[in-house]
PDB file of C-alpha atoms in Angstrom:
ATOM      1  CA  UNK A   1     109.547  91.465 251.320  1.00 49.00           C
ATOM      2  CA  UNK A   2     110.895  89.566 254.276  1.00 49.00           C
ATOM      3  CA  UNK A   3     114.356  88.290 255.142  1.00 42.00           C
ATOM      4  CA  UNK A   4     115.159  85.513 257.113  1.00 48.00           C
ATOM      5  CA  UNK A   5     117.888  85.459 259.497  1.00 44.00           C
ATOM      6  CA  UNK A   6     120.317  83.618 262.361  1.00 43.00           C
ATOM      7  CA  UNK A   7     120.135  85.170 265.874  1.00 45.00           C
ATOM      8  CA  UNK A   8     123.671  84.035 267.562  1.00 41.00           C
ATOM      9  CA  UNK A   9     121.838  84.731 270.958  1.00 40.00           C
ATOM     10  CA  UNK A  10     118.166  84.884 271.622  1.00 45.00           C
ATOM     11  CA  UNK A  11     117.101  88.060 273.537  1.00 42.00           C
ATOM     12  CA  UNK A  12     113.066  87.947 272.518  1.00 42.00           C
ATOM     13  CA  UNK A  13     111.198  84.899 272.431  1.00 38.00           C
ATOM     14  CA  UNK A  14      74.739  69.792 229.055  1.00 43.00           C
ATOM     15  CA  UNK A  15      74.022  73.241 231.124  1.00 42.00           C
ATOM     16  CA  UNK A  16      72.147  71.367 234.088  1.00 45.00           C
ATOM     17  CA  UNK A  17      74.557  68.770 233.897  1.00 42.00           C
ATOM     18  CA  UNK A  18      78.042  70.927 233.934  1.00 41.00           C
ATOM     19  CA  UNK A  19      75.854  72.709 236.636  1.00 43.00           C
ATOM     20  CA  UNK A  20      75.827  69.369 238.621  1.00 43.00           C
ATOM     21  CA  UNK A  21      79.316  68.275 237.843  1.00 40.00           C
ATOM     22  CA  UNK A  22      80.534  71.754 239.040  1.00 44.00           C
ATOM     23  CA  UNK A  23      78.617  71.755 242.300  1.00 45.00           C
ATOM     24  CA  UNK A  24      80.031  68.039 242.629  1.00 44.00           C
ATOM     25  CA  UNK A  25      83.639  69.103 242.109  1.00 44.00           C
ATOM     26  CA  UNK A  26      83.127  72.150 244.849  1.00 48.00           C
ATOM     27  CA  UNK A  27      81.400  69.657 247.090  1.00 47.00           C
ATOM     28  CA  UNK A  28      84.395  67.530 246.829  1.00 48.00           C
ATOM     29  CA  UNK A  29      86.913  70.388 247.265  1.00 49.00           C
ATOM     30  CA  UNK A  30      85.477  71.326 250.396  1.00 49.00           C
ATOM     31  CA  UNK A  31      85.265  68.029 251.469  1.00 47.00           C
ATOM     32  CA  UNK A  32      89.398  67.429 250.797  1.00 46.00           C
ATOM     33  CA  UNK A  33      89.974  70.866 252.679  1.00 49.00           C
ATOM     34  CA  UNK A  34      88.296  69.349 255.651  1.00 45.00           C
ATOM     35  CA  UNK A  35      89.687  66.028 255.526  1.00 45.00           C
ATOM     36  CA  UNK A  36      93.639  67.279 255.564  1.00 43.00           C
ATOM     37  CA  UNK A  37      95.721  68.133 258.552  1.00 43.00           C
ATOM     38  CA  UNK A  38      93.594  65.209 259.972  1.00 41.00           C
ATOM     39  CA  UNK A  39      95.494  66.716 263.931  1.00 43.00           C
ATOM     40  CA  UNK A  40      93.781  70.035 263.287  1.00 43.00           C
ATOM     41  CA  UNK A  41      90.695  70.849 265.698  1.00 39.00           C
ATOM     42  CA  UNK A  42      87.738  69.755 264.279  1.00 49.00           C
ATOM     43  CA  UNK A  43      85.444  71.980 266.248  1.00 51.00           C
ATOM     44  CA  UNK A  44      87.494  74.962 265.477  1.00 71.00           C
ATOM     45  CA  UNK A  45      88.210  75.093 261.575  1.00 90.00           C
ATOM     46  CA  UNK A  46      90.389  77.992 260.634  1.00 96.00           C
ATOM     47  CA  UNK A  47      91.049  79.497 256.742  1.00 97.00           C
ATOM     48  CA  UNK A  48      94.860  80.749 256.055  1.00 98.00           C
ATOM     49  CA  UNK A  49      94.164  83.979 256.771  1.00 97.00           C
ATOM     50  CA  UNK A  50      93.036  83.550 260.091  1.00 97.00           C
ATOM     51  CA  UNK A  51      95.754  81.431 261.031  1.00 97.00           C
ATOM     52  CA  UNK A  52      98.422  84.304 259.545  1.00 97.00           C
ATOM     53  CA  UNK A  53      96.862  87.045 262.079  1.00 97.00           C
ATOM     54  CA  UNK A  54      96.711  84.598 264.720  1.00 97.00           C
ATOM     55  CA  UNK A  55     100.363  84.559 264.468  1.00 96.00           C
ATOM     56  CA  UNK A  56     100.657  87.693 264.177  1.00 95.00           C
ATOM     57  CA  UNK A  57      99.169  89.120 267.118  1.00 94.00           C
ATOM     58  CA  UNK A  58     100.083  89.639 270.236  1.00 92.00           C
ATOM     59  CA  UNK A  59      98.125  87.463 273.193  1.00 92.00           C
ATOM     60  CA  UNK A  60      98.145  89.594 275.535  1.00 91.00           C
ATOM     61  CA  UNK A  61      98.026  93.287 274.259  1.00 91.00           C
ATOM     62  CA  UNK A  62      95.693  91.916 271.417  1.00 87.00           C
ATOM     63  CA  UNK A  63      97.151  93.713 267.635  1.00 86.00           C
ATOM     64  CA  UNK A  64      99.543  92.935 265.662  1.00 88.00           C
ATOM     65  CA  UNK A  65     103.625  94.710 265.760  1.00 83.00           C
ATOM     66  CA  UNK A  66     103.514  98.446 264.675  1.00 74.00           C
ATOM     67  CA  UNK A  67     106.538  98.065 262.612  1.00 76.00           C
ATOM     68  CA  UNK A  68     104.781  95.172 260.327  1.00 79.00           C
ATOM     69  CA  UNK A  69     104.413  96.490 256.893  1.00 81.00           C
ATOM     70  CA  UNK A  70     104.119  92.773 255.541  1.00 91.00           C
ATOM     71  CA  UNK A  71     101.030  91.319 257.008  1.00 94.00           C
ATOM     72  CA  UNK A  72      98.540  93.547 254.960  1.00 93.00           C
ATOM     73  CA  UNK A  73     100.033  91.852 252.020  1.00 95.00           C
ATOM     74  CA  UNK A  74     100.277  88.174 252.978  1.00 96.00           C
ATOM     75  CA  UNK A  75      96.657  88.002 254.331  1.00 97.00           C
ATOM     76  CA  UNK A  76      95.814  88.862 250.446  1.00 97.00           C
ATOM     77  CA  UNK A  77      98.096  86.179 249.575  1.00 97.00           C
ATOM     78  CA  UNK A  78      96.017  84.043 251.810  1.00 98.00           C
ATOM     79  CA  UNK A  79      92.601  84.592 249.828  1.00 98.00           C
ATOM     80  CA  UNK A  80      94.395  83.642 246.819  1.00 98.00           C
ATOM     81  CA  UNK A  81      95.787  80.343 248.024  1.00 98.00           C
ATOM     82  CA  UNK A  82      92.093  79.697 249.826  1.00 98.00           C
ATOM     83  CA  UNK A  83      89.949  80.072 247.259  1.00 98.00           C
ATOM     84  CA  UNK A  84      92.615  78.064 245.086  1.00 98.00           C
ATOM     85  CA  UNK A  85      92.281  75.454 247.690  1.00 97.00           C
ATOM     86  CA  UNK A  86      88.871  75.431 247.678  1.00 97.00           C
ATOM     87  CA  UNK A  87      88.214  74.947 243.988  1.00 97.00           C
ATOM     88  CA  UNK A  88      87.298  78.435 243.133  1.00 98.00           C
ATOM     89  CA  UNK A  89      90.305  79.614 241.365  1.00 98.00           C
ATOM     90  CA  UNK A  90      93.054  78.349 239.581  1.00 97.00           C
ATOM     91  CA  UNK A  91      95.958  79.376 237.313  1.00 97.00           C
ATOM     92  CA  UNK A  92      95.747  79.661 233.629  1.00 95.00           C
ATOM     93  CA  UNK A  93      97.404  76.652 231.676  1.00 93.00           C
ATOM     94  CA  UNK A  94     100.615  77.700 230.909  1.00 90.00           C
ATOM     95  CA  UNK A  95     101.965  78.721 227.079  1.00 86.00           C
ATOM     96  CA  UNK A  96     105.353  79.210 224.925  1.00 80.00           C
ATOM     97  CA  UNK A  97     104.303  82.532 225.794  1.00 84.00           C
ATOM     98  CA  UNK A  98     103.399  82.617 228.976  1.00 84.00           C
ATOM     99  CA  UNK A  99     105.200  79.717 231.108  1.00 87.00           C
ATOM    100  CA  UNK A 100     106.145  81.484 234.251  1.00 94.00           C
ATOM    101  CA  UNK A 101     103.826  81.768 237.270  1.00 95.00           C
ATOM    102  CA  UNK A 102     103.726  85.650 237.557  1.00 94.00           C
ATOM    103  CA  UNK A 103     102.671  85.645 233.405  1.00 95.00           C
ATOM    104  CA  UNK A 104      99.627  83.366 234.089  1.00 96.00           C
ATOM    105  CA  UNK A 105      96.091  85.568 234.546  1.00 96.00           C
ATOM    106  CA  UNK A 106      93.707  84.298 237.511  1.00 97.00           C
ATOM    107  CA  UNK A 107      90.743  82.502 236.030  1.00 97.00           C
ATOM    108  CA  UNK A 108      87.744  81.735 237.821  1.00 97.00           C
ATOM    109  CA  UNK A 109      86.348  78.085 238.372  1.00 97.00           C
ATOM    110  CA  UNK A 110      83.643  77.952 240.435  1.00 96.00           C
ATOM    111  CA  UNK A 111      81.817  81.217 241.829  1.00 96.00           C
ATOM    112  CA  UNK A 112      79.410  79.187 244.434  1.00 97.00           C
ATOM    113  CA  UNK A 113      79.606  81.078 248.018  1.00 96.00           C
ATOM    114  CA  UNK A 114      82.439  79.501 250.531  1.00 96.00           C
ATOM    115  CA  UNK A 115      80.135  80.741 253.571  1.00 94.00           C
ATOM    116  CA  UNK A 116      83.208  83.413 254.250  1.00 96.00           C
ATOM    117  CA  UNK A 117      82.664  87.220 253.411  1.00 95.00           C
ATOM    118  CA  UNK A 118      86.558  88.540 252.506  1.00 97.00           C
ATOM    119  CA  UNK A 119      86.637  84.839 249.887  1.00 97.00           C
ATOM    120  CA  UNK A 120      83.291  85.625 248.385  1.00 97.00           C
ATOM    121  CA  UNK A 121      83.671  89.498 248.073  1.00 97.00           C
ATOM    122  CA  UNK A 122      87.312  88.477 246.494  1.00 97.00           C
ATOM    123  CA  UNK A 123      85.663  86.234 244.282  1.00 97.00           C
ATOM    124  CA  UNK A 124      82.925  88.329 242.999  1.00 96.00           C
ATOM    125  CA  UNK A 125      85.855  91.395 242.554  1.00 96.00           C
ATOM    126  CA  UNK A 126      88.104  88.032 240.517  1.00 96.00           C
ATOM    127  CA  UNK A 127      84.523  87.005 238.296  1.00 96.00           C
ATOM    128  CA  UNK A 128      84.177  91.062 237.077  1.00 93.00           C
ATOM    129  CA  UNK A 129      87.088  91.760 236.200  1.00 92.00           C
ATOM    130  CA  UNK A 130      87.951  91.585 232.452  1.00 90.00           C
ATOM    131  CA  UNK A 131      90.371  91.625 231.523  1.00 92.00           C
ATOM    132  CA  UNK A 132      92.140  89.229 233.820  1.00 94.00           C
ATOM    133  CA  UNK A 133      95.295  89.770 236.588  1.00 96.00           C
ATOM    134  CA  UNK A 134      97.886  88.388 237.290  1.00 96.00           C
ATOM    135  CA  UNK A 135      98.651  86.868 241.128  1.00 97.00           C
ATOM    136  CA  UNK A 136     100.914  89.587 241.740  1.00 96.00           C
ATOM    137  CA  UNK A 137      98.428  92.260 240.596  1.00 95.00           C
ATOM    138  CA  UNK A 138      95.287  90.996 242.398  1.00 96.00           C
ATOM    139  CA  UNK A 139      97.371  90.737 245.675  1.00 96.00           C
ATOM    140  CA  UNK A 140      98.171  94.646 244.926  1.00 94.00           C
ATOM    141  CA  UNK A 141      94.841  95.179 243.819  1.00 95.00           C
ATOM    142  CA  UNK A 142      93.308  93.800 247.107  1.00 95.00           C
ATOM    143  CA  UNK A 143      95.789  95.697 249.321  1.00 93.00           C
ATOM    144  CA  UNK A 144      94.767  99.356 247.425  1.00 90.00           C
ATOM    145  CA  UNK A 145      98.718  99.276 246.144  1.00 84.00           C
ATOM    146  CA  UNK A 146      97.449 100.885 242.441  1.00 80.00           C
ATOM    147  CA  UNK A 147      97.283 104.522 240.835  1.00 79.00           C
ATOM    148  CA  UNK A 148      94.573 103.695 238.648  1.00 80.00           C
ATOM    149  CA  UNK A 149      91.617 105.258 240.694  1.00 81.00           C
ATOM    150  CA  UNK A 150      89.381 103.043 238.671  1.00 81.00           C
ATOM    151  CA  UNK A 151      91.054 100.084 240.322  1.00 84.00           C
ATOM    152  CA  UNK A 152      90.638 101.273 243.635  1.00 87.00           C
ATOM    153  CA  UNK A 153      87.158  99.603 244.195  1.00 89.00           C
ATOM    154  CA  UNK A 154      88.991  95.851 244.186  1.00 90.00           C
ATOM    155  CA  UNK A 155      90.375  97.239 247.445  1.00 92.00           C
ATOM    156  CA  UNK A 156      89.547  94.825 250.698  1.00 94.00           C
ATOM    157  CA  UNK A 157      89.160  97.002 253.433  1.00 93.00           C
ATOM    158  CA  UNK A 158      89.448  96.545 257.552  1.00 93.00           C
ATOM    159  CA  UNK A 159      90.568  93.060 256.715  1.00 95.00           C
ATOM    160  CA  UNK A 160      92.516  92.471 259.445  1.00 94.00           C
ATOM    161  CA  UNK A 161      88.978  93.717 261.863  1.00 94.00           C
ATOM    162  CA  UNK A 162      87.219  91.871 259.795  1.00 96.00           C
ATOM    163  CA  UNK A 163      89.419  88.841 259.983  1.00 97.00           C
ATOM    164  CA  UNK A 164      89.666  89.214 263.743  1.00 96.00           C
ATOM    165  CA  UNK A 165      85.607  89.147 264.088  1.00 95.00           C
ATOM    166  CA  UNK A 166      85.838  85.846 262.904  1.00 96.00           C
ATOM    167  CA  UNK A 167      88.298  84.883 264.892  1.00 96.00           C
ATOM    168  CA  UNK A 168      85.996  86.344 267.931  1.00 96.00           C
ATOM    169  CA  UNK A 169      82.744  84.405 266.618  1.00 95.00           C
ATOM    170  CA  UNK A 170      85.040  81.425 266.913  1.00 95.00           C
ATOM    171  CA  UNK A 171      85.968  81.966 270.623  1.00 95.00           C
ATOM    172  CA  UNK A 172      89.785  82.234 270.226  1.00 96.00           C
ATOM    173  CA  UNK A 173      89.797  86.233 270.507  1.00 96.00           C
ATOM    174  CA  UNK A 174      87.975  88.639 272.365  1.00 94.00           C
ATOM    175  CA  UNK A 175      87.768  92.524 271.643  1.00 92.00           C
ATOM    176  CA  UNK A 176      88.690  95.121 274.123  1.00 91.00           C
ATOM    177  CA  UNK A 177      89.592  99.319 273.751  1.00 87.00           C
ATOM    178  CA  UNK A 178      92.587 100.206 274.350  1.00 80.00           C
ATOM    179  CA  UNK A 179      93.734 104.469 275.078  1.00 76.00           C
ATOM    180  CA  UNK A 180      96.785 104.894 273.441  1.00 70.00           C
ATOM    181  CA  UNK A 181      96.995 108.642 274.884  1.00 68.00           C
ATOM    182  CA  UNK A 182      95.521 110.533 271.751  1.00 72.00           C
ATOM    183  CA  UNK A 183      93.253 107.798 270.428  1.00 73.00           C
ATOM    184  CA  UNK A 184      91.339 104.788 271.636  1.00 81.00           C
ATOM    185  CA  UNK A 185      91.911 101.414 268.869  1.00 83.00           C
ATOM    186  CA  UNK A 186      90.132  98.491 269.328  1.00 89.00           C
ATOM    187  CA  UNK A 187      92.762  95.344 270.232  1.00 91.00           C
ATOM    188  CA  UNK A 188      91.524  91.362 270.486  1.00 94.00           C
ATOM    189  CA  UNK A 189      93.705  89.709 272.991  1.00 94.00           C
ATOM    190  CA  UNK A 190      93.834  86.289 272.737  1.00 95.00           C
ATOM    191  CA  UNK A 191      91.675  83.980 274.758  1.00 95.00           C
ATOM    192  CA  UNK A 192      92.010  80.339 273.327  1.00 93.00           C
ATOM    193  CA  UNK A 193      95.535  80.173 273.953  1.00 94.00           C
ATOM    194  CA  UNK A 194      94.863  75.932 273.228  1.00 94.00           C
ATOM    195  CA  UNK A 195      94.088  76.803 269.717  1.00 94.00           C
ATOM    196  CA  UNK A 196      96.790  79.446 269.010  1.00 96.00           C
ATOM    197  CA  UNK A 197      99.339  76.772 270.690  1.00 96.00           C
ATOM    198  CA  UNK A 198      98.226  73.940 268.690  1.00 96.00           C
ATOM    199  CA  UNK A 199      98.914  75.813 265.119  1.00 96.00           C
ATOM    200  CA  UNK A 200     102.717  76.750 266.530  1.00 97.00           C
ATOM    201  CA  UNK A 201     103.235  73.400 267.387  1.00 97.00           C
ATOM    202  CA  UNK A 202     102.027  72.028 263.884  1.00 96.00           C
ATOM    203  CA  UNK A 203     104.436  74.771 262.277  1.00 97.00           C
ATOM    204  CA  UNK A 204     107.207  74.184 264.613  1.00 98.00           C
ATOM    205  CA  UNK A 205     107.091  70.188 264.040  1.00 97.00           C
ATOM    206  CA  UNK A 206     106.558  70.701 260.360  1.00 97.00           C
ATOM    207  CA  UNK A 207     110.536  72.096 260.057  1.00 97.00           C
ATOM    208  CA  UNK A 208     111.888  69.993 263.174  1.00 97.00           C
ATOM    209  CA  UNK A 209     110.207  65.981 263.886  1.00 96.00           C
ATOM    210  CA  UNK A 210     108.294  65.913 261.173  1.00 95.00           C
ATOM    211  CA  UNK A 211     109.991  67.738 258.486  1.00 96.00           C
ATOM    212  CA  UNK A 212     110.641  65.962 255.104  1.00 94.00           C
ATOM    213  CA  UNK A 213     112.720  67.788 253.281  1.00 91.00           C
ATOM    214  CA  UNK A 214     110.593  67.760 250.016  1.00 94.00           C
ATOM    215  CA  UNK A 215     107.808  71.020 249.933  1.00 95.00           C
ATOM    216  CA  UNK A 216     105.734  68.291 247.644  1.00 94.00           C
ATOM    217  CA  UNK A 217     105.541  66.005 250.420  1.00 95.00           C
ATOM    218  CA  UNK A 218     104.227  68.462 253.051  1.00 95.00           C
ATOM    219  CA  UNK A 219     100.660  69.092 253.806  1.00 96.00           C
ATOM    220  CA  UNK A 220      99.707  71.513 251.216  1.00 96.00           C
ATOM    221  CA  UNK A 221      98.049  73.883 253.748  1.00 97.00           C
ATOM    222  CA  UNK A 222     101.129  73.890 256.039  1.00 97.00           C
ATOM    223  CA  UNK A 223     102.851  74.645 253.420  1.00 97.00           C
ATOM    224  CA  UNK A 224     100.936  77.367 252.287  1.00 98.00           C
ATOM    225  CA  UNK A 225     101.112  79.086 256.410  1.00 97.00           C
ATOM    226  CA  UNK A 226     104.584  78.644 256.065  1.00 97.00           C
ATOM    227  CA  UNK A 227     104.876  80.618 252.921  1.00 97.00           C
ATOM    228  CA  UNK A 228     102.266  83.204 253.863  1.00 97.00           C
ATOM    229  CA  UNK A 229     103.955  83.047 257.776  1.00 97.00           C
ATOM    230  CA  UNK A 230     107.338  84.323 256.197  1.00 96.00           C
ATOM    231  CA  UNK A 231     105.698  86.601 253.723  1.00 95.00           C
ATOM    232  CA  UNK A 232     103.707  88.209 256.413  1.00 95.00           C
ATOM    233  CA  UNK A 233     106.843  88.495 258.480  1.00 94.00           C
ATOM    234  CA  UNK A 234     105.013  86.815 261.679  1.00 95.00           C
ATOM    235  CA  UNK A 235     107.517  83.157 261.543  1.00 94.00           C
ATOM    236  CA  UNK A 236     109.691  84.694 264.232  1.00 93.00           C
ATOM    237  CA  UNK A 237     106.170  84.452 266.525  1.00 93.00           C
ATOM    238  CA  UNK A 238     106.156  80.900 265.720  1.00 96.00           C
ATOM    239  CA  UNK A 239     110.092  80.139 266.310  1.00 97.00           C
ATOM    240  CA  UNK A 240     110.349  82.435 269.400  1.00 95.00           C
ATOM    241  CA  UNK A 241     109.417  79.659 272.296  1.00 95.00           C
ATOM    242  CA  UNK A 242     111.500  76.934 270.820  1.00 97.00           C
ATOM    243  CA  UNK A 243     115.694  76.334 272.396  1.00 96.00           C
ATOM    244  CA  UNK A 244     118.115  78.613 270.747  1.00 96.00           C
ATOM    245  CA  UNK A 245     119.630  74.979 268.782  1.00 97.00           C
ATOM    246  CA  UNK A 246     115.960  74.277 266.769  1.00 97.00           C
ATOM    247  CA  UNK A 247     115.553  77.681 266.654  1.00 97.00           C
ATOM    248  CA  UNK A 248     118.717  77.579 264.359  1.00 97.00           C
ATOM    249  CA  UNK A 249     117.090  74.285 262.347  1.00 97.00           C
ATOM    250  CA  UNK A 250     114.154  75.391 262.366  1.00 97.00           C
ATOM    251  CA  UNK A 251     114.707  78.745 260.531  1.00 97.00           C
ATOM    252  CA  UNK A 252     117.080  77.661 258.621  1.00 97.00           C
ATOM    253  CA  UNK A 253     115.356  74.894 256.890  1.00 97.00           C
ATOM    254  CA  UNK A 254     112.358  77.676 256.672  1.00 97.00           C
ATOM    255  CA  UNK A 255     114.622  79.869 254.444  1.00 96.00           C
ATOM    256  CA  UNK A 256     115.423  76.733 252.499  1.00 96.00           C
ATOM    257  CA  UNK A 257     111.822  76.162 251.887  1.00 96.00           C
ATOM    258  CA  UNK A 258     110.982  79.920 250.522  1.00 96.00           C
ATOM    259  CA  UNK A 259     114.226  80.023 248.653  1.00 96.00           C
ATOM    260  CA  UNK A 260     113.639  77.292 246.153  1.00 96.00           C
ATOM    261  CA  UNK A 261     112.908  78.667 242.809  1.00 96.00           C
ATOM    262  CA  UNK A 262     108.948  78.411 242.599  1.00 96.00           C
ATOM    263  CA  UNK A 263     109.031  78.160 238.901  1.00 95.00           C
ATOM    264  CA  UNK A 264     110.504  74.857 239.007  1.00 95.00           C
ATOM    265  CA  UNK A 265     108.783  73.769 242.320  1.00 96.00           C
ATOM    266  CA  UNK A 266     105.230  75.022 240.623  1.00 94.00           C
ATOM    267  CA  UNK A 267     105.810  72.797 237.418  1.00 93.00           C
ATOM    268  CA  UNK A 268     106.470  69.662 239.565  1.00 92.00           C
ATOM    269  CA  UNK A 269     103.102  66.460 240.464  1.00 88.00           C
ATOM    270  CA  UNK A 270     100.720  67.766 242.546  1.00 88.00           C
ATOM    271  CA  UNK A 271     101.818  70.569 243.157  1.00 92.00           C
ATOM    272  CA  UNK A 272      99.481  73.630 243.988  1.00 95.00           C
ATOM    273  CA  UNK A 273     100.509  76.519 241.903  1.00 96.00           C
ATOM    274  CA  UNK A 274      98.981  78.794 243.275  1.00 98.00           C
ATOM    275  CA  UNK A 275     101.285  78.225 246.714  1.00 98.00           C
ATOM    276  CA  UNK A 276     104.367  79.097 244.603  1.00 98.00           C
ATOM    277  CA  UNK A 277     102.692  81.805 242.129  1.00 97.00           C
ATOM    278  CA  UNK A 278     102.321  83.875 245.864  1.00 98.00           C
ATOM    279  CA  UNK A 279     105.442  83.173 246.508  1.00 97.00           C
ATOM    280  CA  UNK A 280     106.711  84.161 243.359  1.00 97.00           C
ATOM    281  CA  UNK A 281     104.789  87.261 243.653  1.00 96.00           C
ATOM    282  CA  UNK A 282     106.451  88.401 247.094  1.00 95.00           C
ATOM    283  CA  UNK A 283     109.995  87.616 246.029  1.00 93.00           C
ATOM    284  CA  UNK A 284     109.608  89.717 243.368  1.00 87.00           C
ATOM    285  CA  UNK A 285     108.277  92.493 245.516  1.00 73.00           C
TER     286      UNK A 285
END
């Protein structure tokens, strides 16, 4: 959906007992999801998609470019790879039939609340549905992207207002109106430019001092932003500040990253499949 490119000059900047051993698993999901990215706040804890608008918007005038078509998209990406993250989701096992990523159906794990209202409504929407989608189809199924009306109620709508509340609650955005000569639109400038700074820094050193050169090695929810970041078409908000030399590095080993061939990457230890299923699903869009 997104390309990535050079820039030779820079002119922009037992029932019970299951019961138990599921709610034990969750507990210990959420626990892991806390406990990685050990430099990340810890009085501000973000989910992916709330990191992907952050990137996205503009501090200052508050909303995200005009021209972005891809950031609807990615932020459905991002519930995906969440609730994956979280326990909640995962991919079906795959079969001589069905061995790539996009051929594997969504199957619920767990449907206990996360506390957040787009990853609960998503999960109720993924627990419904029978028969099951695929990655590819949910994330077009969340956006509205279907001519079935009958599928038009798995629709998430306002998400990015409703992602940008949250981000308000947290104290990192506020919400102004803004008269754009025939119509007023609500805009949420940034105000915590300390926590919008830290998550370009942890981007920026992820491809420059501390980059590893092995996607299995990274921080799995780093990983995941940087996916989603290209996807969503925001990474050249995150690259802007840096010299025009690790600009070059850094986007460069970026495109290496979302280039590799997630079927292979997916299949490899510890890997999280659902990173490279979303992936999958935008290269093919």
């Amino acid at each position: 959906m997104t390309t990535l490119t050079h820039r030779a000059r820079r002119t922009e900047v037992g029932k019970n007992s299951e019961k138990k051993v599921e709610s034990e698993e969750d507990t210990n999901q959420d626990r892991s999801q806390d406990n990685e990215d050990t430099e990340d706040s810890k009085d501000i804890r973000l989910t992916l998609m709330e990191e992907v608008l952050l990137l996205g918007l503009k501090d200052k005038e508050g909303y995200t470019s005009f021209w972005n078509d891809c950031i609807s998209s990615g932020l459905r990406g991002g519930i995906l790879i969440e609730l994956a993250m979280r326990g909640r989701i995962y991919l079906e096992p795959p079969t001589m039939r069905k061995k790539r990523l996009l051929d594997r159906k969504v199957l619920l794990k767990s449907d206990s609340p996360t506390g957040d209202v787009l990853l609960d409504e998503t999960l109720k929407h993924i627990k419904a549905t029978e028969p099951t989608e695929t990655v590819q189809t949910w994330i077009e199924l969340l956006t509205g992207e279907t001519w079935n009306p009958f599928k038009l109620q798995y629709q998430l709508r306002n998400v990015r207002e409703r992602i940008a509340k949250n981000l308000v609650e947290k104290g990192i955005l506020t919400t102004e109106k803004q008269n754009f000569l025939l119509f007023d639109m609500t805009t949420h400038p940034v105000t915590n430019t300390t926590e919008k700074q830290r998550l370009v820094k942890k981007l920026q050193d992820s491809v420059l001092e501390r980059w590893v050169n092995d996607p299995q090695r990274m921080d799995k929810r780093t990983l995941a932003l940087l996916v989603l970041a290209h996807s969503s078409d925001v990474l050249e908000n995150v690259f802007s500040s840096l010299t025009d030399d690790k600009y070059d590095v850094a986007m460069n080993r970026a495109k290496d990253l979302v280039e590799l061939d997630p079927e292979l990457e997916g299949t490899k230890h510890s890997a999280t499949e659902m990173i490279w299923a979303v992936l999958a699903a935008f290269n093919k869009s």
